[in-house]
């Protein structure tokens, strides 16, 4: 196991109280084991744990008038192996997919798998079904889309990314998910922390990361079209059909984000 | 109580076996009580009951090569009162909405509440929050959109309807749902049977109907922007964020619909 | 030369006078020679000839309250050869294109060559530039899009057709034009009469037809992705960036089209 | 008259020769009189004057491999009065519009007047036709859209701006033009230099500016929804249906803009 220290801080400013939803804490149903977890809200505020149809547990909080600082910090243990893989994982025929997976064949707000289906068949119709097809889609998204900060926004969908060929990790994940669904492979959007373990450190300050999971051979597998690598140390925060379901922070009102910091590093004092 | 006989038949033709999902049976968690229910599949085929995150129970079936007939027929009791209403039902502030309702504030594939928000505020920003606002949206959709068979298709979204101002009941429901969400009222899409009770019979052959539910004053209320009436006898088949979640029939393959018939009438021999 | 009799009738009904633009008469600057031409407006009405930046000559007319019949009939001579072709026609580098052709590289309302550029490069980037590339695009559009009456409407753009893969001749032409422009080949939209000469008669009643022209090797060449054939007897009515510029009939007000008939046949009594 | 010195410089860098179109020189058919005009191309390159259907005169140039500096500088005389106005200018019925104006009722790539028509009628259907209506649209766009650098890009259309309510002057102009056309007022897109005469100096470095013209009372009138002011000293570079027709610089190839500077100031030594 590897021990990670991860978390984030947000600073907001608002003239009036603003209700908000936070989704930055580690999800409990995955490989990551939370050893310690703390919230730091200044001024103090109450966090209410909610739930959603996808097993996420967003926190509701009221940002008070003036300045608000939100901090989350956790000590987490993750497996010391890269994302598992199985190049022989098969693609299930529709009639054998479990209900839970079938749901993730549906088009969604940011993943227009319906509109992208003809393009998907042209691009991937001749690849071998199952793992090789999912990997071919990941390769193609990785190679065809240019990573560019600020090239997309909240409204950017998979179809937009297909047309413009640039975006951030969220956009890579959306396009990958939409193309997988178009090829009848259930795919879901994942959001979390991704430390730089066993890879050269990224030049940019750390941010949250988005990737995807595909249902093949009876289980869900991680694919990360942004990095297109099996990585060590992913920690899942939330999952859903697309980014609509996994808002890092949602505010209803005139709250202005002043600063954001994210970290995820190997803890100096391992277990 | 009123006793209804309702159901539908589909005839499909396909060169090869085609997996399909059916969502035409009465949902069990509402006012309607199912007295009797029968499926008629020719040739005989197995139906597998699935479930989804919204409590729907689609059936999976394999349509065999050649012709396939699917029939569903049920005897159902429904309350003899129109859809309940409460013009005093309040709009909850975001911070008081239960998690289950919050989910239905999110934008979805066919309900672009994000893109429609500025228009919604212009149109309804001065209406009284809560029931009057939901009713104002229903009135506006009812009066602004022209009902026209064939004027929309599977790809038509709320934004399309807002732009083109024509559609069928599904389109009325999508636009209504999107506008309610844009005004911070949780809204969901509903699909079912709607008999012509206590209203003049519709000139067209019966079809399934789509309407919506809005969360106000601590519960969900039916709104039907297509008819803009409180009606007697609605029977819910499915619910979801929008029509993506409630496909009447989905087929994966070259199945061609040859005929469709839907009925929902007062049963001659009431209880 | 072949002598054709061609024309059309429209019947409209309107409660009040409605201004309209007609664009159904033979354009004068092409191979077709007009021997005789007659308008039949009942009740009688004045036609004003207008012009546009593309050399089209729409007619303005006021449809009177009540019923209006518009008829156009012409006797026309066309070459007895199929659309010319030159498989060696070269693609001009941008820096050698004349200004008149450069204009038809621009994206337009229905031809989103900008959004379609990445897809175009994927599909046609390896084809030989010039005529073979234009022909490859025509082949691809012809084979990838299904002709289907009623599958598209006034709002349908090239991007929509790319996504849905069905449409009528206008849609085939839009997608072809957009893909050519995306590959830096100037392309324009053409609208006119297309008789069934030397081909089996079409099963459907005749309608107007849309095709395209591509600038290669110093001149414009006809391409018809709907039929994907060199044909005899095309008669041009209008040209433009896309269908926005060539409205068959535009009405500003509550005029309802009651019937439309179009004809284009070899004249029994040739010259 | 007021004498202005205006112009711009662009610095590009490219690995290979790249063809480009420049549209930054003063148009000759307006109030501005060019006293002196000079191009500065380093390395020296030939400029070819082209023309387009709207009377614009873009220059074609080949940017050489390596660095290219493009400079344009002009001494221009403009009237010392603000943009003319006539609050009594009437809206022409369609049947009286000249052909030249009718063309500018058509929807275009960035001005989806067709899709925006229902919203336009809701917003402006009760305003008095003619000048007051155009002014009401300008007021509304000015007040509803937030000016924000970087909030839009090349792909942003009037419908996008209507949905997102932020943009730069080009976006203000597109939305204004689309809404005017939707209300049957011919409108065109204008691009040029706008000095800070008789207004407080803008906080940002000068850039080109986009505004619009509306056809009322037999002539075209300037409207500037970004500033929503009658201004002194506008100098037109180009006009068209929308920004597609008036590209400041278009490059076909891997040219990277390194810097851009624009100026337009009262000349110290007036005539």
PDB file of N, CA and C in Angstrom, chain D residues 26-73:
ATOM      1  N   UNK D  26      -8.857  50.732 -44.230  1.00  0.00           N
ATOM      2  CA  UNK D  26     -10.086  51.536 -44.215  1.00  0.00           C
ATOM      3  C   UNK D  26     -10.879  51.311 -45.504  1.00  0.00           C
ATOM      4  N   UNK D  27     -12.179  51.056 -45.349  1.00  0.00           N
ATOM      5  CA  UNK D  27     -13.057  50.937 -46.508  1.00  0.00           C
ATOM      6  C   UNK D  27     -13.244  52.306 -47.123  1.00  0.00           C
ATOM      7  N   UNK D  28     -13.385  52.352 -48.429  1.00  0.00           N
ATOM      8  CA  UNK D  28     -13.377  53.638 -49.102  1.00  0.00           C
ATOM      9  C   UNK D  28     -14.759  54.270 -49.284  1.00  0.00           C
ATOM     10  N   UNK D  29     -15.811  53.562 -49.065  1.00  0.00           N
ATOM     11  CA  UNK D  29     -17.117  54.092 -49.453  1.00  0.00           C
ATOM     12  C   UNK D  29     -17.892  54.709 -48.300  1.00  0.00           C
ATOM     13  N   UNK D  30     -17.193  55.148 -47.243  1.00  0.00           N
ATOM     14  CA  UNK D  30     -17.914  55.700 -46.098  1.00  0.00           C
ATOM     15  C   UNK D  30     -17.476  57.118 -45.816  1.00  0.00           C
ATOM     16  N   UNK D  31     -17.877  57.608 -44.664  1.00  0.00           N
ATOM     17  CA  UNK D  31     -17.563  58.978 -44.295  1.00  0.00           C
ATOM     18  C   UNK D  31     -16.073  59.246 -44.147  1.00  0.00           C
ATOM     19  N   UNK D  32     -15.300  58.211 -43.859  1.00  0.00           N
ATOM     20  CA  UNK D  32     -13.883  58.448 -43.595  1.00  0.00           C
ATOM     21  C   UNK D  32     -13.123  58.701 -44.897  1.00  0.00           C
ATOM     22  N   UNK D  33     -12.305  59.729 -44.901  1.00  0.00           N
ATOM     23  CA  UNK D  33     -11.485  60.049 -46.067  1.00  0.00           C
ATOM     24  C   UNK D  33     -10.031  59.721 -45.732  1.00  0.00           C
ATOM     25  N   UNK D  34      -9.448  58.869 -46.531  1.00  0.00           N
ATOM     26  CA  UNK D  34      -8.063  58.468 -46.260  1.00  0.00           C
ATOM     27  C   UNK D  34      -7.104  59.478 -46.871  1.00  0.00           C
ATOM     28  N   UNK D  35      -6.328  60.133 -46.021  1.00  0.00           N
ATOM     29  CA  UNK D  35      -5.352  61.122 -46.501  1.00  0.00           C
ATOM     30  C   UNK D  35      -4.033  60.450 -46.837  1.00  0.00           C
ATOM     31  N   UNK D  36      -3.744  59.414 -46.101  1.00  0.00           N
ATOM     32  CA  UNK D  36      -2.452  58.766 -46.276  1.00  0.00           C
ATOM     33  C   UNK D  36      -2.574  57.353 -45.721  1.00  0.00           C
ATOM     34  N   UNK D  37      -1.871  56.430 -46.306  1.00  0.00           N
ATOM     35  CA  UNK D  37      -2.031  55.028 -45.915  1.00  0.00           C
ATOM     36  C   UNK D  37      -0.750  54.304 -46.253  1.00  0.00           C
ATOM     37  N   UNK D  38      -0.252  53.494 -45.336  1.00  0.00           N
ATOM     38  CA  UNK D  38       0.993  52.776 -45.631  1.00  0.00           C
ATOM     39  C   UNK D  38       0.979  51.391 -45.012  1.00  0.00           C
ATOM     40  N   UNK D  39       1.534  50.459 -45.748  1.00  0.00           N
ATOM     41  CA  UNK D  39       1.731  49.097 -45.252  1.00  0.00           C
ATOM     42  C   UNK D  39       3.207  48.900 -44.960  1.00  0.00           C
ATOM     43  N   UNK D  40       3.468  48.126 -43.977  1.00  0.00           N
ATOM     44  CA  UNK D  40       4.844  47.820 -43.609  1.00  0.00           C
ATOM     45  C   UNK D  40       4.949  46.306 -43.417  1.00  0.00           C
ATOM     46  N   UNK D  41       5.484  45.636 -44.403  1.00  0.00           N
ATOM     47  CA  UNK D  41       5.623  44.185 -44.307  1.00  0.00           C
ATOM     48  C   UNK D  41       7.095  43.809 -44.236  1.00  0.00           C
ATOM     49  N   UNK D  42       7.439  43.123 -43.198  1.00  0.00           N
ATOM     50  CA  UNK D  42       8.825  42.684 -43.040  1.00  0.00           C
ATOM     51  C   UNK D  42       8.851  41.196 -42.748  1.00  0.00           C
ATOM     52  N   UNK D  43       9.535  40.358 -43.537  1.00  0.00           N
ATOM     53  CA  UNK D  43      10.193  40.740 -44.773  1.00  0.00           C
ATOM     54  C   UNK D  43       9.174  41.242 -45.805  1.00  0.00           C
ATOM     55  N   UNK D  44       9.674  41.954 -46.778  1.00  0.00           N
ATOM     56  CA  UNK D  44       8.808  42.513 -47.807  1.00  0.00           C
ATOM     57  C   UNK D  44       7.991  41.399 -48.450  1.00  0.00           C
ATOM     58  N   UNK D  45       6.748  41.688 -48.754  1.00  0.00           N
ATOM     59  CA  UNK D  45       5.885  40.691 -49.385  1.00  0.00           C
ATOM     60  C   UNK D  45       4.875  41.440 -50.225  1.00  0.00           C
ATOM     61  N   UNK D  46       4.316  40.743 -51.175  1.00  0.00           N
ATOM     62  CA  UNK D  46       3.368  41.386 -52.073  1.00  0.00           C
ATOM     63  C   UNK D  46       1.959  41.263 -51.510  1.00  0.00           C
ATOM     64  N   UNK D  47       1.209  42.348 -51.558  1.00  0.00           N
ATOM     65  CA  UNK D  47      -0.193  42.332 -51.147  1.00  0.00           C
ATOM     66  C   UNK D  47      -1.058  42.357 -52.398  1.00  0.00           C
ATOM     67  N   UNK D  48      -1.983  41.421 -52.495  1.00  0.00           N
ATOM     68  CA  UNK D  48      -2.908  41.434 -53.624  1.00  0.00           C
ATOM     69  C   UNK D  48      -4.284  41.851 -53.125  1.00  0.00           C
ATOM     70  N   UNK D  49      -4.860  42.861 -53.743  1.00  0.00           N
ATOM     71  CA  UNK D  49      -6.180  43.315 -53.308  1.00  0.00           C
ATOM     72  C   UNK D  49      -7.246  42.439 -53.949  1.00  0.00           C
ATOM     73  N   UNK D  50      -8.084  41.858 -53.113  1.00  0.00           N
ATOM     74  CA  UNK D  50      -9.202  41.046 -53.607  1.00  0.00           C
ATOM     75  C   UNK D  50     -10.500  41.809 -53.366  1.00  0.00           C
ATOM     76  N   UNK D  51     -11.610  41.213 -53.764  1.00  0.00           N
ATOM     77  CA  UNK D  51     -12.898  41.841 -53.449  1.00  0.00           C
ATOM     78  C   UNK D  51     -13.871  40.741 -53.089  1.00  0.00           C
ATOM     79  N   UNK D  52     -14.963  41.114 -52.457  1.00  0.00           N
ATOM     80  CA  UNK D  52     -15.954  40.107 -52.097  1.00  0.00           C
ATOM     81  C   UNK D  52     -17.337  40.649 -52.428  1.00  0.00           C
ATOM     82  N   UNK D  53     -18.389  39.848 -52.256  1.00  0.00           N
ATOM     83  CA  UNK D  53     -19.719  40.311 -52.664  1.00  0.00           C
ATOM     84  C   UNK D  53     -20.231  41.499 -51.867  1.00  0.00           C
ATOM     85  N   UNK D  54     -19.564  41.860 -50.774  1.00  0.00           N
ATOM     86  CA  UNK D  54     -20.051  42.947 -49.925  1.00  0.00           C
ATOM     87  C   UNK D  54     -19.244  44.215 -50.085  1.00  0.00           C
ATOM     88  N   UNK D  55     -18.404  44.258 -51.091  1.00  0.00           N
ATOM     89  CA  UNK D  55     -17.640  45.475 -51.316  1.00  0.00           C
ATOM     90  C   UNK D  55     -16.418  45.586 -50.436  1.00  0.00           C
ATOM     91  N   UNK D  56     -16.060  44.527 -49.745  1.00  0.00           N
ATOM     92  CA  UNK D  56     -14.838  44.549 -48.950  1.00  0.00           C
ATOM     93  C   UNK D  56     -13.635  44.281 -49.849  1.00  0.00           C
ATOM     94  N   UNK D  57     -12.491  44.709 -49.386  1.00  0.00           N
ATOM     95  CA  UNK D  57     -11.278  44.510 -50.183  1.00  0.00           C
ATOM     96  C   UNK D  57     -10.165  43.903 -49.347  1.00  0.00           C
ATOM     97  N   UNK D  58     -10.314  42.631 -48.994  1.00  0.00           N
ATOM     98  CA  UNK D  58      -9.251  41.962 -48.250  1.00  0.00           C
ATOM     99  C   UNK D  58      -7.971  41.906 -49.081  1.00  0.00           C
ATOM    100  N   UNK D  59      -6.834  41.855 -48.393  1.00  0.00           N
ATOM    101  CA  UNK D  59      -5.530  41.708 -49.055  1.00  0.00           C
ATOM    102  C   UNK D  59      -5.022  40.293 -48.833  1.00  0.00           C
ATOM    103  N   UNK D  60      -4.531  39.705 -49.889  1.00  0.00           N
ATOM    104  CA  UNK D  60      -3.895  38.402 -49.746  1.00  0.00           C
ATOM    105  C   UNK D  60      -2.403  38.592 -49.669  1.00  0.00           C
ATOM    106  N   UNK D  61      -1.774  37.816 -48.791  1.00  0.00           N
ATOM    107  CA  UNK D  61      -0.329  37.884 -48.652  1.00  0.00           C
ATOM    108  C   UNK D  61       0.167  36.494 -48.286  1.00  0.00           C
ATOM    109  N   UNK D  62       1.388  36.181 -48.655  1.00  0.00           N
ATOM    110  CA  UNK D  62       1.994  34.934 -48.192  1.00  0.00           C
ATOM    111  C   UNK D  62       2.940  35.259 -47.053  1.00  0.00           C
ATOM    112  N   UNK D  63       2.634  34.772 -45.865  1.00  0.00           N
ATOM    113  CA  UNK D  63       3.558  34.958 -44.749  1.00  0.00           C
ATOM    114  C   UNK D  63       4.746  34.032 -44.988  1.00  0.00           C
ATOM    115  N   UNK D  64       5.955  34.581 -44.990  1.00  0.00           N
ATOM    116  CA  UNK D  64       7.121  33.747 -45.291  1.00  0.00           C
ATOM    117  C   UNK D  64       7.501  32.882 -44.092  1.00  0.00           C
ATOM    118  N   UNK D  65       8.246  31.817 -44.309  1.00  0.00           N
ATOM    119  CA  UNK D  65       8.708  30.999 -43.182  1.00  0.00           C
ATOM    120  C   UNK D  65       9.503  31.863 -42.216  1.00  0.00           C
ATOM    121  N   UNK D  66       9.351  31.614 -40.940  1.00  0.00           N
ATOM    122  CA  UNK D  66      10.051  32.412 -39.931  1.00  0.00           C
ATOM    123  C   UNK D  66       9.117  33.452 -39.350  1.00  0.00           C
ATOM    124  N   UNK D  67       9.640  34.658 -39.116  1.00  0.00           N
ATOM    125  CA  UNK D  67       8.827  35.708 -38.523  1.00  0.00           C
ATOM    126  C   UNK D  67       8.298  36.644 -39.590  1.00  0.00           C
ATOM    127  N   UNK D  68       7.100  37.145 -39.358  1.00  0.00           N
ATOM    128  CA  UNK D  68       6.533  38.125 -40.284  1.00  0.00           C
ATOM    129  C   UNK D  68       5.899  39.242 -39.487  1.00  0.00           C
ATOM    130  N   UNK D  69       6.214  40.446 -39.886  1.00  0.00           N
ATOM    131  CA  UNK D  69       5.623  41.622 -39.260  1.00  0.00           C
ATOM    132  C   UNK D  69       4.719  42.288 -40.292  1.00  0.00           C
ATOM    133  N   UNK D  70       3.475  42.555 -39.889  1.00  0.00           N
ATOM    134  CA  UNK D  70       2.536  43.240 -40.775  1.00  0.00           C
ATOM    135  C   UNK D  70       2.111  44.523 -40.091  1.00  0.00           C
ATOM    136  N   UNK D  71       2.297  45.622 -40.766  1.00  0.00           N
ATOM    137  CA  UNK D  71       1.877  46.883 -40.185  1.00  0.00           C
ATOM    138  C   UNK D  71       0.986  47.640 -41.162  1.00  0.00           C
ATOM    139  N   UNK D  72      -0.005  48.303 -40.626  1.00  0.00           N
ATOM    140  CA  UNK D  72      -0.866  49.161 -41.437  1.00  0.00           C
ATOM    141  C   UNK D  72      -1.030  50.461 -40.674  1.00  0.00           C
ATOM    142  N   UNK D  73      -0.882  51.577 -41.356  1.00  0.00           N
ATOM    143  CA  UNK D  73      -1.020  52.863 -40.686  1.00  0.00           C
ATOM    144  C   UNK D  73      -1.684  53.831 -41.653  1.00  0.00           C
TER     145      UNK D  73
END
